[in-house]
PDB file of C-alpha atoms in Angstrom:
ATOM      1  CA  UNK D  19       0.000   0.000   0.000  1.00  0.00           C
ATOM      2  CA  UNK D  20       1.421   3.060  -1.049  1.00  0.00           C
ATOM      3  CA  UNK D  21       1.516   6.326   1.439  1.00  0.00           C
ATOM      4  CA  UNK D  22       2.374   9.422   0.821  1.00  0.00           C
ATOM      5  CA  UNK D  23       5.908   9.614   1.964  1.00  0.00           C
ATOM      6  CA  UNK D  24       6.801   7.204  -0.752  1.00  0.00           C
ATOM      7  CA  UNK D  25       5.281   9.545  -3.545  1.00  0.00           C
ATOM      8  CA  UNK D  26       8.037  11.844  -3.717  1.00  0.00           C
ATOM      9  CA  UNK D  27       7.392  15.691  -4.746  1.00  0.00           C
ATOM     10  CA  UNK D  28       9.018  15.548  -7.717  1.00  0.00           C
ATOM     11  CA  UNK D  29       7.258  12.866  -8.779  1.00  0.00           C
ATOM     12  CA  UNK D  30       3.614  14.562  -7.623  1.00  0.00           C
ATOM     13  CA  UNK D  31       5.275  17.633 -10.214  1.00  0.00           C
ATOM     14  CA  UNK D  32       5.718  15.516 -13.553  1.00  0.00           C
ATOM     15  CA  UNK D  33       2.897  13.754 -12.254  1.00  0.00           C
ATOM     16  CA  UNK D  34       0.635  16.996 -12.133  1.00  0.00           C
ATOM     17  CA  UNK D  35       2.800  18.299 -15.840  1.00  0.00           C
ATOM     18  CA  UNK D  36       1.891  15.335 -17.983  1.00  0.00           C
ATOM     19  CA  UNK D  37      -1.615  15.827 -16.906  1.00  0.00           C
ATOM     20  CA  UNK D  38      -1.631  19.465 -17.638  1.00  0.00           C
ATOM     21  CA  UNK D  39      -0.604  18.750 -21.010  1.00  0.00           C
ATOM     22  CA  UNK D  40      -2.994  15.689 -21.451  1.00  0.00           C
ATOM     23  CA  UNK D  41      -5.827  18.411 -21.013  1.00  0.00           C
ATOM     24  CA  UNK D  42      -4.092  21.210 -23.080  1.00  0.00           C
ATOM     25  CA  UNK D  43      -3.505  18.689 -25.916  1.00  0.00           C
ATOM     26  CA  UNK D  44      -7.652  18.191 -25.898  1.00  0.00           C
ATOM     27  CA  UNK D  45      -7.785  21.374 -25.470  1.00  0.00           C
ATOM     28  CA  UNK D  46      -6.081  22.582 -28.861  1.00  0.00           C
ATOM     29  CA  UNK D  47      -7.402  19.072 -30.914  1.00  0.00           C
ATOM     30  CA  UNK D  48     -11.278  20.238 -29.871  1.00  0.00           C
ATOM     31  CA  UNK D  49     -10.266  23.851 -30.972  1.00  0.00           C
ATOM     32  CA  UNK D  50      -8.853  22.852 -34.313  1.00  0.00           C
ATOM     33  CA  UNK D  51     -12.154  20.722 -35.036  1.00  0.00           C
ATOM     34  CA  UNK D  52     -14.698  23.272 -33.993  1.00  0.00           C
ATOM     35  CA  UNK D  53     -12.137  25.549 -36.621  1.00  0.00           C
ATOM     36  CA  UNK D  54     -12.395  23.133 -39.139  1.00  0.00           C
ATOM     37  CA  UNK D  55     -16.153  23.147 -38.979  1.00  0.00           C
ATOM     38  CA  UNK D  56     -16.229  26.903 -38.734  1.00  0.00           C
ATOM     39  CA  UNK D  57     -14.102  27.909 -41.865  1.00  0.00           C
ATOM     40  CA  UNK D  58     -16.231  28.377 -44.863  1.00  0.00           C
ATOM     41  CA  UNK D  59     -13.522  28.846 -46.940  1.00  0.00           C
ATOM     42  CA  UNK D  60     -13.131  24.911 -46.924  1.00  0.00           C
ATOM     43  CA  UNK D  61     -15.014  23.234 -49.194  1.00  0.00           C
ATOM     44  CA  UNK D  62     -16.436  20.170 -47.708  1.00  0.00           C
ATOM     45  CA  UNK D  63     -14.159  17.348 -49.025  1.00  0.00           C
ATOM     46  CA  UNK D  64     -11.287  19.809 -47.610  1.00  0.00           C
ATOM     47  CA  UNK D  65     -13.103  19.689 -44.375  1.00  0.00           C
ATOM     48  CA  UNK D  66     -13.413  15.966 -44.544  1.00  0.00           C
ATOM     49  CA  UNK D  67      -9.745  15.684 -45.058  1.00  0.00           C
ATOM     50  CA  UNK D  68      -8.615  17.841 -42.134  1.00  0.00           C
ATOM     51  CA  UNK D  69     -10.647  15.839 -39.923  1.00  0.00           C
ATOM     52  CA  UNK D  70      -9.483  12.466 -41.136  1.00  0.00           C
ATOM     53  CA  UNK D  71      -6.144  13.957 -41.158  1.00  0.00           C
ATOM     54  CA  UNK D  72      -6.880  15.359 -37.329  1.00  0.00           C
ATOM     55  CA  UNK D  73      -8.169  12.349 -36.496  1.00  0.00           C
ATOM     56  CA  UNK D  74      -6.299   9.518 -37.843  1.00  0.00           C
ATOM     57  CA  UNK D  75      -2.716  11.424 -37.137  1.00  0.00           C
ATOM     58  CA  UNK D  76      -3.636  13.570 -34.225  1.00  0.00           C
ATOM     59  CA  UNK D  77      -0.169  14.622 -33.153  1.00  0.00           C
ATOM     60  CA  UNK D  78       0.827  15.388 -36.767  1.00  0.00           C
ATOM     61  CA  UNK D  79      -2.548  16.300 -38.002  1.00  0.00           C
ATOM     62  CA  UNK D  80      -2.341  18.468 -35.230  1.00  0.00           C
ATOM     63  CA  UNK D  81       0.856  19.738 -36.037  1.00  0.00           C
ATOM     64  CA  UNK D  82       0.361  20.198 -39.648  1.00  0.00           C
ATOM     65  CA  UNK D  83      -3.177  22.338 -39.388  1.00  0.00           C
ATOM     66  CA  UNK D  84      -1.026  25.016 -37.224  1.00  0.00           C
ATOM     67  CA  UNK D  85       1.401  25.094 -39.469  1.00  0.00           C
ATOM     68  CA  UNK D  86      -0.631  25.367 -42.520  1.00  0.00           C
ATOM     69  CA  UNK D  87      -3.672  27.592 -41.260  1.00  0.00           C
ATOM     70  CA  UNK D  88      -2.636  29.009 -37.749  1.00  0.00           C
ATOM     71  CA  UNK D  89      -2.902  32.072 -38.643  1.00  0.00           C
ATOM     72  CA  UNK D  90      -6.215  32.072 -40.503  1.00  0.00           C
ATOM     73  CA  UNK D  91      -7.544  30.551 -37.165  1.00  0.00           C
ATOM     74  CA  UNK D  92      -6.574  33.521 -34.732  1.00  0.00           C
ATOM     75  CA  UNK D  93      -8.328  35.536 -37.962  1.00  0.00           C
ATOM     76  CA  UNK D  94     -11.688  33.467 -37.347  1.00  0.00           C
ATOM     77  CA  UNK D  95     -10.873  33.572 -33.504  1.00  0.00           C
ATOM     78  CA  UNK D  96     -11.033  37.554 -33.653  1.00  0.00           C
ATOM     79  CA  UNK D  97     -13.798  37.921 -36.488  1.00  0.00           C
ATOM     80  CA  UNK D  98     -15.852  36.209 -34.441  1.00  0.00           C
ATOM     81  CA  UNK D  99     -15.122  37.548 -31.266  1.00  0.00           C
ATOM     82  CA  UNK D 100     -15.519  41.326 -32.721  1.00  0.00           C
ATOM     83  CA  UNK D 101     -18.756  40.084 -34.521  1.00  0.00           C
ATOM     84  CA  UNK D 102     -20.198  38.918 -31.045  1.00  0.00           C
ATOM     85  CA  UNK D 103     -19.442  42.172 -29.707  1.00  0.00           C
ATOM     86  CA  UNK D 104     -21.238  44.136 -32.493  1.00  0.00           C
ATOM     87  CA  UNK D 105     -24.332  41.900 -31.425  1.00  0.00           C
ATOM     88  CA  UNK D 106     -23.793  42.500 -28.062  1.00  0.00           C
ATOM     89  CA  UNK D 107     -23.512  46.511 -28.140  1.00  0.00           C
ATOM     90  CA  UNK D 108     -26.576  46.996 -30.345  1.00  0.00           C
ATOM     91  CA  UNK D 109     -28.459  44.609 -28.198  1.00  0.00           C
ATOM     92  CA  UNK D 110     -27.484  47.177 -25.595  1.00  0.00           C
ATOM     93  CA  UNK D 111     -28.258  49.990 -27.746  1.00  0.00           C
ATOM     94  CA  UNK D 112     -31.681  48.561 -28.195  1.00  0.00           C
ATOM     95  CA  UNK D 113     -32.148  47.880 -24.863  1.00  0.00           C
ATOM     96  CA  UNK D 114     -31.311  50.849 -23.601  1.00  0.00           C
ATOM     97  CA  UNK D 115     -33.543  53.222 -25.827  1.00  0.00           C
ATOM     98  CA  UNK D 116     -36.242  51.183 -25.330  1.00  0.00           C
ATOM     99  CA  UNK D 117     -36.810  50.101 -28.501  1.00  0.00           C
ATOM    100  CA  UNK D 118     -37.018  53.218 -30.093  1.00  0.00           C
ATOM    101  CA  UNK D 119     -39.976  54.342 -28.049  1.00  0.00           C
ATOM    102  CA  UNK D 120     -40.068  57.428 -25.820  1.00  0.00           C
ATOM    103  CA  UNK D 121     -40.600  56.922 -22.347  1.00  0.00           C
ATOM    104  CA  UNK D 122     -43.942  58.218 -20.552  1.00  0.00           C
ATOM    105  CA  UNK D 123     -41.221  60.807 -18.852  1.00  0.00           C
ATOM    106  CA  UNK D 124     -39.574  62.109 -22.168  1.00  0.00           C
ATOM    107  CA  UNK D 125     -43.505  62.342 -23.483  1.00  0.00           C
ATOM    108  CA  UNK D 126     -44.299  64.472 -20.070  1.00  0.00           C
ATOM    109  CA  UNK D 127     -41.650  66.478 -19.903  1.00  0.00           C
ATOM    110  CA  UNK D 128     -41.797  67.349 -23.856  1.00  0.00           C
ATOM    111  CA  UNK D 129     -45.539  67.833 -23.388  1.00  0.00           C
ATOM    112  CA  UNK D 130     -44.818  69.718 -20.620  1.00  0.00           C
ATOM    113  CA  UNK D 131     -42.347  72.278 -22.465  1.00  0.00           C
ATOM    114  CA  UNK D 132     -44.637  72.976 -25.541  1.00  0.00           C
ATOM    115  CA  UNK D 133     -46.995  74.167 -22.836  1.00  0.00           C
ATOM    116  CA  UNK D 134     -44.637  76.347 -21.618  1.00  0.00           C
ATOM    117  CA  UNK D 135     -43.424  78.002 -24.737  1.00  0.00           C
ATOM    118  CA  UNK D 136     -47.275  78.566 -25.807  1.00  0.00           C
ATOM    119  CA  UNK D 137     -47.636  75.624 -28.623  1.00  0.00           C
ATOM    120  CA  UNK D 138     -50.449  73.619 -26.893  1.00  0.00           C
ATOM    121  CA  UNK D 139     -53.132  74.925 -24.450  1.00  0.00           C
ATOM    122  CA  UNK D 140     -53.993  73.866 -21.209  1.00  0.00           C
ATOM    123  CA  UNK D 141     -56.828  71.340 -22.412  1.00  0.00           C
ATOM    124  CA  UNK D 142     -54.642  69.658 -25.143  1.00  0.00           C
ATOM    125  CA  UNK D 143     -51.863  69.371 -22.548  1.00  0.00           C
ATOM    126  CA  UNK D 144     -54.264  67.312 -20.106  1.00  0.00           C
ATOM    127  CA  UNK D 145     -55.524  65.615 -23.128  1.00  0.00           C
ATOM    128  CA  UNK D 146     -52.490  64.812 -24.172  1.00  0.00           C
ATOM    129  CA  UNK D 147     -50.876  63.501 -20.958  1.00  0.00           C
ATOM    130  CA  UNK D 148     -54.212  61.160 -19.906  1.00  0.00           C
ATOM    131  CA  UNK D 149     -53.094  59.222 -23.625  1.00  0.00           C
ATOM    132  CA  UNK D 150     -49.591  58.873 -22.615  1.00  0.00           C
ATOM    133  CA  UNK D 151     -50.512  57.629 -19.052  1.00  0.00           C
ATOM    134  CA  UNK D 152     -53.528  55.445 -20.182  1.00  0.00           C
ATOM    135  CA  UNK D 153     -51.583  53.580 -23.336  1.00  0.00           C
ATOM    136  CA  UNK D 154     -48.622  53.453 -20.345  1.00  0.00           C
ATOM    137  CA  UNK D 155     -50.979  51.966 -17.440  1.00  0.00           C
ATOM    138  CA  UNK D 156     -50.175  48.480 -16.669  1.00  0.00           C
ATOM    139  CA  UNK D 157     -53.267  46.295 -17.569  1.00  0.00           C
ATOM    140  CA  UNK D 158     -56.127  46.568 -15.398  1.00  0.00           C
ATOM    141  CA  UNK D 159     -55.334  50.050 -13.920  1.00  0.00           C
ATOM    142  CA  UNK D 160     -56.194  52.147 -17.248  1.00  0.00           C
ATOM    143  CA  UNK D 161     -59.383  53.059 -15.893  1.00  0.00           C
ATOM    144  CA  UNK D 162     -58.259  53.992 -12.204  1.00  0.00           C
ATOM    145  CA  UNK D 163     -55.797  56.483 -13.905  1.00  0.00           C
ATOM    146  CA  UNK D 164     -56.770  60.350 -12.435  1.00  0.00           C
ATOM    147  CA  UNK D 165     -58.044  62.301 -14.969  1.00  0.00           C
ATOM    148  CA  UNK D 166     -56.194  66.233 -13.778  1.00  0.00           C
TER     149      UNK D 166
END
């Protein structure tokens, strides 16, 4: 039965190294599939071949797709990372304005300053601000809304 005084440190070290590099070497063979399957500049018999190649020869195939298309990869890598970013900030965008929509305070306070400066009357204001809080109510309380 082993303990752990017979397991010497240096052993636990290349121990803990070849593992490492067991899980880096999946690591880059998943990553150079998914890019195979990504690139739509291969046709699909080149794909096919890459894979076999990949998969038959791992540690050349390997080898050989980093030396041949290494740095077209880090090109897809970054296209798509910048492309998920574009999505990302106009979802943001979009999410932030609303939708496009004004808010029931913009509406107010924009109702509220053509009053001011003589465009609308008193009546067309109150008119106008019972729409924008009735379409604004949530369901239910359209009716309970004070009309002022």
């Amino acid at each position: 039965m082993p303990l752990a005084y017979d397991y010497p440190l240096l052993s636990a070290f290349w121990t803990m190294l070849w593992i490492f590099l067991w899980v880096m070497w999946f690591f880059l063979l998943f990553k150079i599939v998914f890019d195979i399957f990504r690139d739509d500049s291969l046709s699909g018999w080149g794909k096919t071949g890459w894979l076999l190649f990949v998969i038959v020869l791992p540690f050349l195939g390997v080898l050989v797709y980093l030396i041949a298309r290494g740095k077209d990869m880090g090109r897809r890598d970054a296209e798509q990372v910048r492309a998920r970013q574009q999505m990302f900030d106009s979802y943001v965008r979009e999410t932030a304005s609303g939708g496009g929509r004004p808010s029931p305070t913009d509406e107010l306070v924009r109702l509220s300053e053509m009053r001011a400066r003589g465009e609308i009357t008193q009546e067309e204001f109150q008119r106008a601000k019972n729409l924008v809080l009735t379409d604004n109510a949530p369901v239910g309380r359209a009716a309970s809304v004070p009309h002022t």
